[in-house]
Amino acid sequence: SQQGEEDPQALSIQEGENATMNCSYKTSINNLQWYRQNSGRGLVHLILIRSNEREKHSGRLRVTLDTSKKSSSLLITASRAADTASYFCAFTGANSKLTFGKGITLSVRP
Amino acid sequence: KAGVTQTPRYLIKTRGQQVTLSCSPISGHRSVSWYQQTPGQGLQFLFEYFSETQRNKGNFPGRFSGRQFSNSRSEMNVSTLELGDSALYLCASSGGELAGFYEQYFGPGTRLTVT
């Protein structure tokens, strides 16, 4: 399957803690993106990292990409209850299609 | 700018019927993609349109079709509905010209239930 795989499938942390989510893929990619989805609603784009980049920051988000290991991680620092959502990695390969992983459910306890 | 809008938001249909879903992208965006989301299969790519042409297609049967109009609005059609077509259908628009190189902006989705 070309689908990405996220790890862990579910994560529960206390408010203020950091959350780390991982994504692995099997093909060569042009870029990798992370999205957030709140309770069956539309997805919100968080961050995009291109294949020639290794790290990117956006506010409390930090994304890394290791193309040799075909993996990426998303770090959310100082988590808040409002960060509770499902997080998806998505990547574009040679076929130019955006392929999503199964998602990670993050619960942040107040 | 107004976001991506999808209509209708909820739909209940019977097996064998057909359905048409509509998507209006962000103003200026020429790329529109459609996805199906189910608990079992996750998010699956259906197809992408750019300037009224289908640029990419996922692995779905021919019952699933789409089109894009000159104003970039898009519709997708599912004929001969099956129970397994029950899903959240998401539309996304993108402002870039190269397929798959830019972030996508998603609409709220259409929840289709087939009975």
PDB file of C-alpha atoms in Angstrom:
ATOM      1  CA  SER A   1       0.000   0.000   0.000  1.00  0.00           C
ATOM      2  CA  GLN A   2       1.195   3.520  -0.741  1.00  0.00           C
ATOM      3  CA  GLN A   3      -0.600   4.867   2.303  1.00  0.00           C
ATOM      4  CA  GLY A   4       1.414   6.581   4.988  1.00  0.00           C
ATOM      5  CA  GLU A   5       1.507   5.140   8.449  1.00  0.00           C
ATOM      6  CA  GLU A   6       1.324   7.236  11.562  1.00  0.00           C
ATOM      7  CA  ASP A   7       2.529   6.257  14.977  1.00  0.00           C
ATOM      8  CA  PRO A   8       1.102   6.095  17.569  1.00  0.00           C
ATOM      9  CA  GLN A   9      -2.510   5.599  16.527  1.00  0.00           C
ATOM     10  CA  ALA A  10      -3.695   7.387  19.645  1.00  0.00           C
ATOM     11  CA  LEU A  11      -1.992   9.686  22.112  1.00  0.00           C
ATOM     12  CA  SER A  12      -3.260  11.101  25.386  1.00  0.00           C
ATOM     13  CA  ILE A  13      -1.291  13.784  27.206  1.00  0.00           C
ATOM     14  CA  GLN A  14      -1.729  16.456  29.847  1.00  0.00           C
ATOM     15  CA  GLU A  15      -2.108  20.080  28.884  1.00  0.00           C
ATOM     16  CA  GLY A  16       1.278  21.744  28.766  1.00  0.00           C
ATOM     17  CA  GLU A  17       3.122  18.604  27.702  1.00  0.00           C
ATOM     18  CA  ASN A  18       4.644  18.091  24.285  1.00  0.00           C
ATOM     19  CA  ALA A  19       3.099  15.730  21.737  1.00  0.00           C
ATOM     20  CA  THR A  20       5.207  13.891  19.195  1.00  0.00           C
ATOM     21  CA  MET A  21       3.656  12.095  16.250  1.00  0.00           C
ATOM     22  CA  ASN A  22       5.476  10.093  13.617  1.00  0.00           C
ATOM     23  CA  CYS A  23       4.746   9.266  10.022  1.00  0.00           C
ATOM     24  CA  SER A  24       6.433   6.771   7.725  1.00  0.00           C
ATOM     25  CA  TYR A  25       6.009   6.250   4.010  1.00  0.00           C
ATOM     26  CA  LYS A  26       7.361   3.917   1.365  1.00  0.00           C
ATOM     27  CA  THR A  27       7.864   5.896  -1.825  1.00  0.00           C
ATOM     28  CA  SER A  28       9.996   8.819  -2.905  1.00  0.00           C
ATOM     29  CA  ILE A  29       8.181  12.039  -2.155  1.00  0.00           C
ATOM     30  CA  ASN A  30       8.094  15.621  -3.375  1.00  0.00           C
ATOM     31  CA  ASN A  31       6.774  17.003  -0.121  1.00  0.00           C
ATOM     32  CA  LEU A  32       5.073  15.966   3.096  1.00  0.00           C
ATOM     33  CA  GLN A  33       2.268  17.795   4.814  1.00  0.00           C
ATOM     34  CA  TRP A  34       0.498  17.581   8.145  1.00  0.00           C
ATOM     35  CA  TYR A  35      -3.201  18.271   8.594  1.00  0.00           C
ATOM     36  CA  ARG A  36      -5.534  18.473  11.584  1.00  0.00           C
ATOM     37  CA  GLN A  37      -9.158  17.386  11.653  1.00  0.00           C
ATOM     38  CA  ASN A  38     -11.607  18.192  14.402  1.00  0.00           C
ATOM     39  CA  SER A  39     -14.338  15.616  14.952  1.00  0.00           C
ATOM     40  CA  GLY A  40     -15.388  14.625  11.417  1.00  0.00           C
ATOM     41  CA  ARG A  41     -15.062  18.087   9.951  1.00  0.00           C
ATOM     42  CA  GLY A  42     -12.861  19.379   7.162  1.00  0.00           C
ATOM     43  CA  LEU A  43      -9.099  19.161   7.404  1.00  0.00           C
ATOM     44  CA  VAL A  44      -6.928  22.141   8.238  1.00  0.00           C
ATOM     45  CA  HIS A  45      -3.469  22.420   6.746  1.00  0.00           C
ATOM     46  CA  LEU A  46      -0.753  22.791   9.399  1.00  0.00           C
ATOM     47  CA  ILE A  47       2.593  22.696   7.684  1.00  0.00           C
ATOM     48  CA  LEU A  48       4.310  21.572   4.479  1.00  0.00           C
ATOM     49  CA  ILE A  49       7.912  20.431   4.263  1.00  0.00           C
ATOM     50  CA  ARG A  50       9.608  19.851   0.930  1.00  0.00           C
ATOM     51  CA  SER A  51      11.822  16.848   0.240  1.00  0.00           C
ATOM     52  CA  ASN A  52      14.967  18.993   0.303  1.00  0.00           C
ATOM     53  CA  GLU A  53      14.148  20.418   3.745  1.00  0.00           C
ATOM     54  CA  ARG A  54      14.976  18.748   7.045  1.00  0.00           C
ATOM     55  CA  GLU A  55      13.142  20.823   9.587  1.00  0.00           C
ATOM     56  CA  LYS A  56      10.434  23.456   9.653  1.00  0.00           C
ATOM     57  CA  HIS A  57       8.746  25.478  12.373  1.00  0.00           C
ATOM     58  CA  SER A  58       5.391  27.172  12.592  1.00  0.00           C
ATOM     59  CA  GLY A  59       4.374  28.596  15.950  1.00  0.00           C
ATOM     60  CA  ARG A  60       4.220  25.677  18.403  1.00  0.00           C
ATOM     61  CA  LEU A  61       4.708  23.157  15.602  1.00  0.00           C
ATOM     62  CA  ARG A  62       7.989  21.611  14.563  1.00  0.00           C
ATOM     63  CA  VAL A  63       8.218  19.170  11.693  1.00  0.00           C
ATOM     64  CA  THR A  64      11.214  17.115  10.707  1.00  0.00           C
ATOM     65  CA  LEU A  65      11.746  15.057   7.592  1.00  0.00           C
ATOM     66  CA  ASP A  66      14.276  12.277   7.108  1.00  0.00           C
ATOM     67  CA  THR A  67      14.078  11.115   3.509  1.00  0.00           C
ATOM     68  CA  SER A  68      16.721   8.426   4.063  1.00  0.00           C
ATOM     69  CA  LYS A  69      14.480   6.805   6.670  1.00  0.00           C
ATOM     70  CA  LYS A  70      11.299   7.803   4.845  1.00  0.00           C
ATOM     71  CA  SER A  71       9.867   9.298   7.980  1.00  0.00           C
ATOM     72  CA  SER A  72       8.613  12.549   9.421  1.00  0.00           C
ATOM     73  CA  SER A  73       7.682  13.728  12.869  1.00  0.00           C
ATOM     74  CA  LEU A  74       5.353  16.434  14.107  1.00  0.00           C
ATOM     75  CA  LEU A  75       6.031  17.978  17.489  1.00  0.00           C
ATOM     76  CA  ILE A  76       3.429  20.148  19.193  1.00  0.00           C
ATOM     77  CA  THR A  77       4.944  21.970  22.129  1.00  0.00           C
ATOM     78  CA  ALA A  78       3.075  23.182  25.220  1.00  0.00           C
ATOM     79  CA  SER A  79      -0.123  21.445  24.134  1.00  0.00           C
ATOM     80  CA  ARG A  80      -3.546  22.891  24.848  1.00  0.00           C
ATOM     81  CA  ALA A  81      -6.970  21.285  25.169  1.00  0.00           C
ATOM     82  CA  ALA A  82      -7.841  22.908  21.835  1.00  0.00           C
ATOM     83  CA  ASP A  83      -5.156  20.762  20.177  1.00  0.00           C
ATOM     84  CA  THR A  84      -7.390  17.727  20.710  1.00  0.00           C
ATOM     85  CA  ALA A  85      -8.017  16.436  17.197  1.00  0.00           C
ATOM     86  CA  SER A  86      -6.943  13.867  14.624  1.00  0.00           C
ATOM     87  CA  TYR A  87      -3.664  14.538  12.858  1.00  0.00           C
ATOM     88  CA  PHE A  88      -2.807  13.245   9.420  1.00  0.00           C
ATOM     89  CA  CYS A  89       0.373  13.183   7.458  1.00  0.00           C
ATOM     90  CA  ALA A  90       0.029  13.360   3.692  1.00  0.00           C
ATOM     91  CA  PHE A  91       2.646  13.112   1.013  1.00  0.00           C
ATOM     92  CA  THR A  92       2.975  13.603  -2.699  1.00  0.00           C
ATOM     93  CA  GLY A  93       4.984  11.137  -4.704  1.00  0.00           C
ATOM     94  CA  ALA A  94       5.838  10.824  -8.356  1.00  0.00           C
ATOM     95  CA  ASN A  95       2.178  10.306  -9.223  1.00  0.00           C
ATOM     96  CA  SER A  96       1.406  13.791  -7.856  1.00  0.00           C
ATOM     97  CA  LYS A  97      -1.479  12.410  -5.812  1.00  0.00           C
ATOM     98  CA  LEU A  98      -1.781  13.453  -2.195  1.00  0.00           C
ATOM     99  CA  THR A  99      -1.794  10.265  -0.113  1.00  0.00           C
ATOM    100  CA  PHE A 100      -2.949  10.402   3.500  1.00  0.00           C
ATOM    101  CA  GLY A 101      -2.088   8.261   6.459  1.00  0.00           C
ATOM    102  CA  LYS A 102      -4.740   6.742   8.732  1.00  0.00           C
ATOM    103  CA  GLY A 103      -4.365   9.498  11.297  1.00  0.00           C
ATOM    104  CA  ILE A 104      -3.413   9.902  14.939  1.00  0.00           C
ATOM    105  CA  THR A 105      -5.986  10.768  17.575  1.00  0.00           C
ATOM    106  CA  LEU A 106      -4.575  13.240  20.053  1.00  0.00           C
ATOM    107  CA  SER A 107      -6.358  13.917  23.328  1.00  0.00           C
ATOM    108  CA  VAL A 108      -5.090  16.728  25.515  1.00  0.00           C
ATOM    109  CA  ARG A 109      -6.451  16.589  29.044  1.00  0.00           C
ATOM    110  CA  PRO A 110      -7.038  19.922  30.767  1.00  0.00           C
TER     111      PRO A 110
ATOM    112  CA  LYS B   1     -11.388  35.288   1.272  1.00  0.00           C
ATOM    113  CA  ALA B   2     -14.285  32.906   1.678  1.00  0.00           C
ATOM    114  CA  GLY B   3     -13.280  29.318   2.316  1.00  0.00           C
ATOM    115  CA  VAL B   4     -14.156  26.198   0.390  1.00  0.00           C
ATOM    116  CA  THR B   5     -17.859  25.515   0.487  1.00  0.00           C
ATOM    117  CA  GLN B   6     -19.611  22.229  -0.094  1.00  0.00           C
ATOM    118  CA  THR B   7     -23.272  21.522  -0.604  1.00  0.00           C
ATOM    119  CA  PRO B   8     -25.234  19.816   0.660  1.00  0.00           C
ATOM    120  CA  ARG B   9     -23.725  19.181   4.072  1.00  0.00           C
ATOM    121  CA  TYR B  10     -25.807  16.090   4.752  1.00  0.00           C
ATOM    122  CA  LEU B  11     -27.510  13.690   2.417  1.00  0.00           C
ATOM    123  CA  ILE B  12     -29.444  10.455   2.819  1.00  0.00           C
ATOM    124  CA  LYS B  13     -29.959   8.307  -0.250  1.00  0.00           C
ATOM    125  CA  THR B  14     -31.188   4.821  -1.033  1.00  0.00           C
ATOM    126  CA  ARG B  15     -29.163   2.068  -2.678  1.00  0.00           C
ATOM    127  CA  GLY B  16     -29.306   2.300  -6.433  1.00  0.00           C
ATOM    128  CA  GLN B  17     -29.907   6.037  -6.527  1.00  0.00           C
ATOM    129  CA  GLN B  18     -27.407   8.562  -7.749  1.00  0.00           C
ATOM    130  CA  VAL B  19     -26.084  11.673  -6.042  1.00  0.00           C
ATOM    131  CA  THR B  20     -24.350  14.888  -7.044  1.00  0.00           C
ATOM    132  CA  LEU B  21     -22.182  16.845  -4.633  1.00  0.00           C
ATOM    133  CA  SER B  22     -20.987  20.363  -5.226  1.00  0.00           C
ATOM    134  CA  CYS B  23     -17.845  22.236  -4.255  1.00  0.00           C
ATOM    135  CA  SER B  24     -16.902  25.889  -4.628  1.00  0.00           C
ATOM    136  CA  PRO B  25     -13.173  26.483  -4.203  1.00  0.00           C
ATOM    137  CA  ILE B  26     -11.446  29.491  -2.753  1.00  0.00           C
ATOM    138  CA  SER B  27     -11.577  32.369  -5.191  1.00  0.00           C
ATOM    139  CA  GLY B  28      -8.612  32.180  -7.561  1.00  0.00           C
ATOM    140  CA  HIS B  29      -7.877  28.514  -6.950  1.00  0.00           C
ATOM    141  CA  ARG B  30      -7.951  26.407 -10.093  1.00  0.00           C
ATOM    142  CA  SER B  31      -7.274  22.994  -8.596  1.00  0.00           C
ATOM    143  CA  VAL B  32     -10.047  21.043  -6.901  1.00  0.00           C
ATOM    144  CA  SER B  33      -9.578  17.594  -5.393  1.00  0.00           C
ATOM    145  CA  TRP B  34     -12.100  15.185  -3.945  1.00  0.00           C
ATOM    146  CA  TYR B  35     -11.575  12.661  -1.155  1.00  0.00           C
ATOM    147  CA  GLN B  36     -13.669   9.991   0.469  1.00  0.00           C
ATOM    148  CA  GLN B  37     -13.238   9.454   4.204  1.00  0.00           C
ATOM    149  CA  THR B  38     -14.500   6.347   5.969  1.00  0.00           C
ATOM    150  CA  PRO B  39     -13.562   4.853   9.356  1.00  0.00           C
ATOM    151  CA  GLY B  40     -12.229   1.707   7.708  1.00  0.00           C
ATOM    152  CA  GLN B  41     -10.289   3.076   4.731  1.00  0.00           C
ATOM    153  CA  GLY B  42      -9.395   6.522   5.992  1.00  0.00           C
ATOM    154  CA  LEU B  43      -8.927   9.322   3.474  1.00  0.00           C
ATOM    155  CA  GLN B  44      -8.889   8.096  -0.087  1.00  0.00           C
ATOM    156  CA  PHE B  45      -8.133  10.296  -3.090  1.00  0.00           C
ATOM    157  CA  LEU B  46     -10.885  10.303  -5.698  1.00  0.00           C
ATOM    158  CA  PHE B  47      -9.758  12.751  -8.368  1.00  0.00           C
ATOM    159  CA  GLU B  48      -8.300  16.162  -9.040  1.00  0.00           C
ATOM    160  CA  TYR B  49      -9.379  18.763 -11.554  1.00  0.00           C
ATOM    161  CA  PHE B  50      -7.365  21.673 -12.824  1.00  0.00           C
ATOM    162  CA  SER B  51      -8.705  24.220 -15.296  1.00  0.00           C
ATOM    163  CA  GLU B  52     -11.656  21.973 -16.177  1.00  0.00           C
ATOM    164  CA  THR B  53      -9.473  18.929 -16.893  1.00  0.00           C
ATOM    165  CA  GLN B  54      -9.120  15.839 -14.760  1.00  0.00           C
ATOM    166  CA  ARG B  55      -5.455  15.829 -13.855  1.00  0.00           C
ATOM    167  CA  ASN B  56      -5.342  12.835 -11.546  1.00  0.00           C
ATOM    168  CA  LYS B  57      -7.551   9.952 -10.566  1.00  0.00           C
ATOM    169  CA  GLY B  58      -7.661   7.543  -7.652  1.00  0.00           C
ATOM    170  CA  ASN B  59      -8.617   3.885  -7.613  1.00  0.00           C
ATOM    171  CA  PHE B  60     -12.367   4.134  -7.556  1.00  0.00           C
ATOM    172  CA  PRO B  61     -14.891   2.458  -9.851  1.00  0.00           C
ATOM    173  CA  GLY B  62     -16.386   4.296 -12.799  1.00  0.00           C
ATOM    174  CA  ARG B  63     -19.539   4.981 -10.758  1.00  0.00           C
ATOM    175  CA  PHE B  64     -17.591   7.880  -9.307  1.00  0.00           C
ATOM    176  CA  SER B  65     -17.172  10.772 -11.693  1.00  0.00           C
ATOM    177  CA  GLY B  66     -16.584  14.467 -11.538  1.00  0.00           C
ATOM    178  CA  ARG B  67     -16.267  17.617 -13.514  1.00  0.00           C
ATOM    179  CA  GLN B  68     -15.094  21.170 -13.152  1.00  0.00           C
ATOM    180  CA  PHE B  69     -16.641  24.258 -14.612  1.00  0.00           C
ATOM    181  CA  SER B  70     -14.990  27.340 -16.056  1.00  0.00           C
ATOM    182  CA  ASN B  71     -15.430  29.193 -12.747  1.00  0.00           C
ATOM    183  CA  SER B  72     -13.507  26.330 -11.020  1.00  0.00           C
ATOM    184  CA  ARG B  73     -16.571  25.067  -9.190  1.00  0.00           C
ATOM    185  CA  SER B  74     -16.647  21.288  -9.203  1.00  0.00           C
ATOM    186  CA  GLU B  75     -19.199  18.550  -8.881  1.00  0.00           C
ATOM    187  CA  MET B  76     -18.820  14.882  -8.213  1.00  0.00           C
ATOM    188  CA  ASN B  77     -21.398  12.283  -9.054  1.00  0.00           C
ATOM    189  CA  VAL B  78     -21.882   8.803  -7.702  1.00  0.00           C
ATOM    190  CA  SER B  79     -24.251   6.576  -9.627  1.00  0.00           C
ATOM    191  CA  THR B  80     -25.919   3.343  -8.502  1.00  0.00           C
ATOM    192  CA  LEU B  81     -25.171   3.994  -4.844  1.00  0.00           C
ATOM    193  CA  GLU B  82     -24.026   1.142  -2.633  1.00  0.00           C
ATOM    194  CA  LEU B  83     -24.078   0.905   1.156  1.00  0.00           C
ATOM    195  CA  GLY B  84     -20.304   1.134   1.146  1.00  0.00           C
ATOM    196  CA  ASP B  85     -20.465   4.583  -0.408  1.00  0.00           C
ATOM    197  CA  SER B  86     -21.604   5.993   2.921  1.00  0.00           C
ATOM    198  CA  ALA B  87     -18.821   8.362   3.859  1.00  0.00           C
ATOM    199  CA  LEU B  88     -17.699  11.917   4.397  1.00  0.00           C
ATOM    200  CA  TYR B  89     -16.820  13.410   1.012  1.00  0.00           C
ATOM    201  CA  LEU B  90     -14.289  16.176   1.233  1.00  0.00           C
ATOM    202  CA  CYS B  91     -13.394  18.707  -1.379  1.00  0.00           C
ATOM    203  CA  ALA B  92     -10.155  20.673  -1.312  1.00  0.00           C
ATOM    204  CA  SER B  93      -8.808  23.486  -3.418  1.00  0.00           C
ATOM    205  CA  SER B  94      -5.266  24.543  -4.058  1.00  0.00           C
ATOM    206  CA  GLY B  95      -3.767  27.666  -5.525  1.00  0.00           C
ATOM    207  CA  GLY B  96      -0.665  26.212  -7.108  1.00  0.00           C
ATOM    208  CA  GLU B  97      -0.229  25.060 -10.678  1.00  0.00           C
ATOM    209  CA  LEU B  98       1.925  22.002 -10.032  1.00  0.00           C
ATOM    210  CA  ALA B  99      -0.091  18.997  -8.927  1.00  0.00           C
ATOM    211  CA  GLY B 100       0.564  17.965  -5.353  1.00  0.00           C
ATOM    212  CA  PHE B 101       3.075  20.676  -4.534  1.00  0.00           C
ATOM    213  CA  TYR B 102       0.919  22.986  -2.484  1.00  0.00           C
ATOM    214  CA  GLU B 103      -1.210  22.932   0.631  1.00  0.00           C
ATOM    215  CA  GLN B 104      -4.838  22.124   0.188  1.00  0.00           C
ATOM    216  CA  TYR B 105      -7.744  23.982   1.726  1.00  0.00           C
ATOM    217  CA  PHE B 106     -10.591  21.713   2.682  1.00  0.00           C
ATOM    218  CA  GLY B 107     -14.292  22.290   2.812  1.00  0.00           C
ATOM    219  CA  PRO B 108     -16.436  21.023   5.707  1.00  0.00           C
ATOM    220  CA  GLY B 109     -17.488  17.939   3.745  1.00  0.00           C
ATOM    221  CA  THR B 110     -20.718  16.307   2.712  1.00  0.00           C
ATOM    222  CA  ARG B 111     -21.875  13.458   4.927  1.00  0.00           C
ATOM    223  CA  LEU B 112     -23.537  10.885   2.651  1.00  0.00           C
ATOM    224  CA  THR B 113     -25.556   8.065   4.154  1.00  0.00           C
ATOM    225  CA  VAL B 114     -26.786   5.293   1.898  1.00  0.00           C
ATOM    226  CA  THR B 115     -29.600   3.126   3.244  1.00  0.00           C
TER     227      THR B 115
END
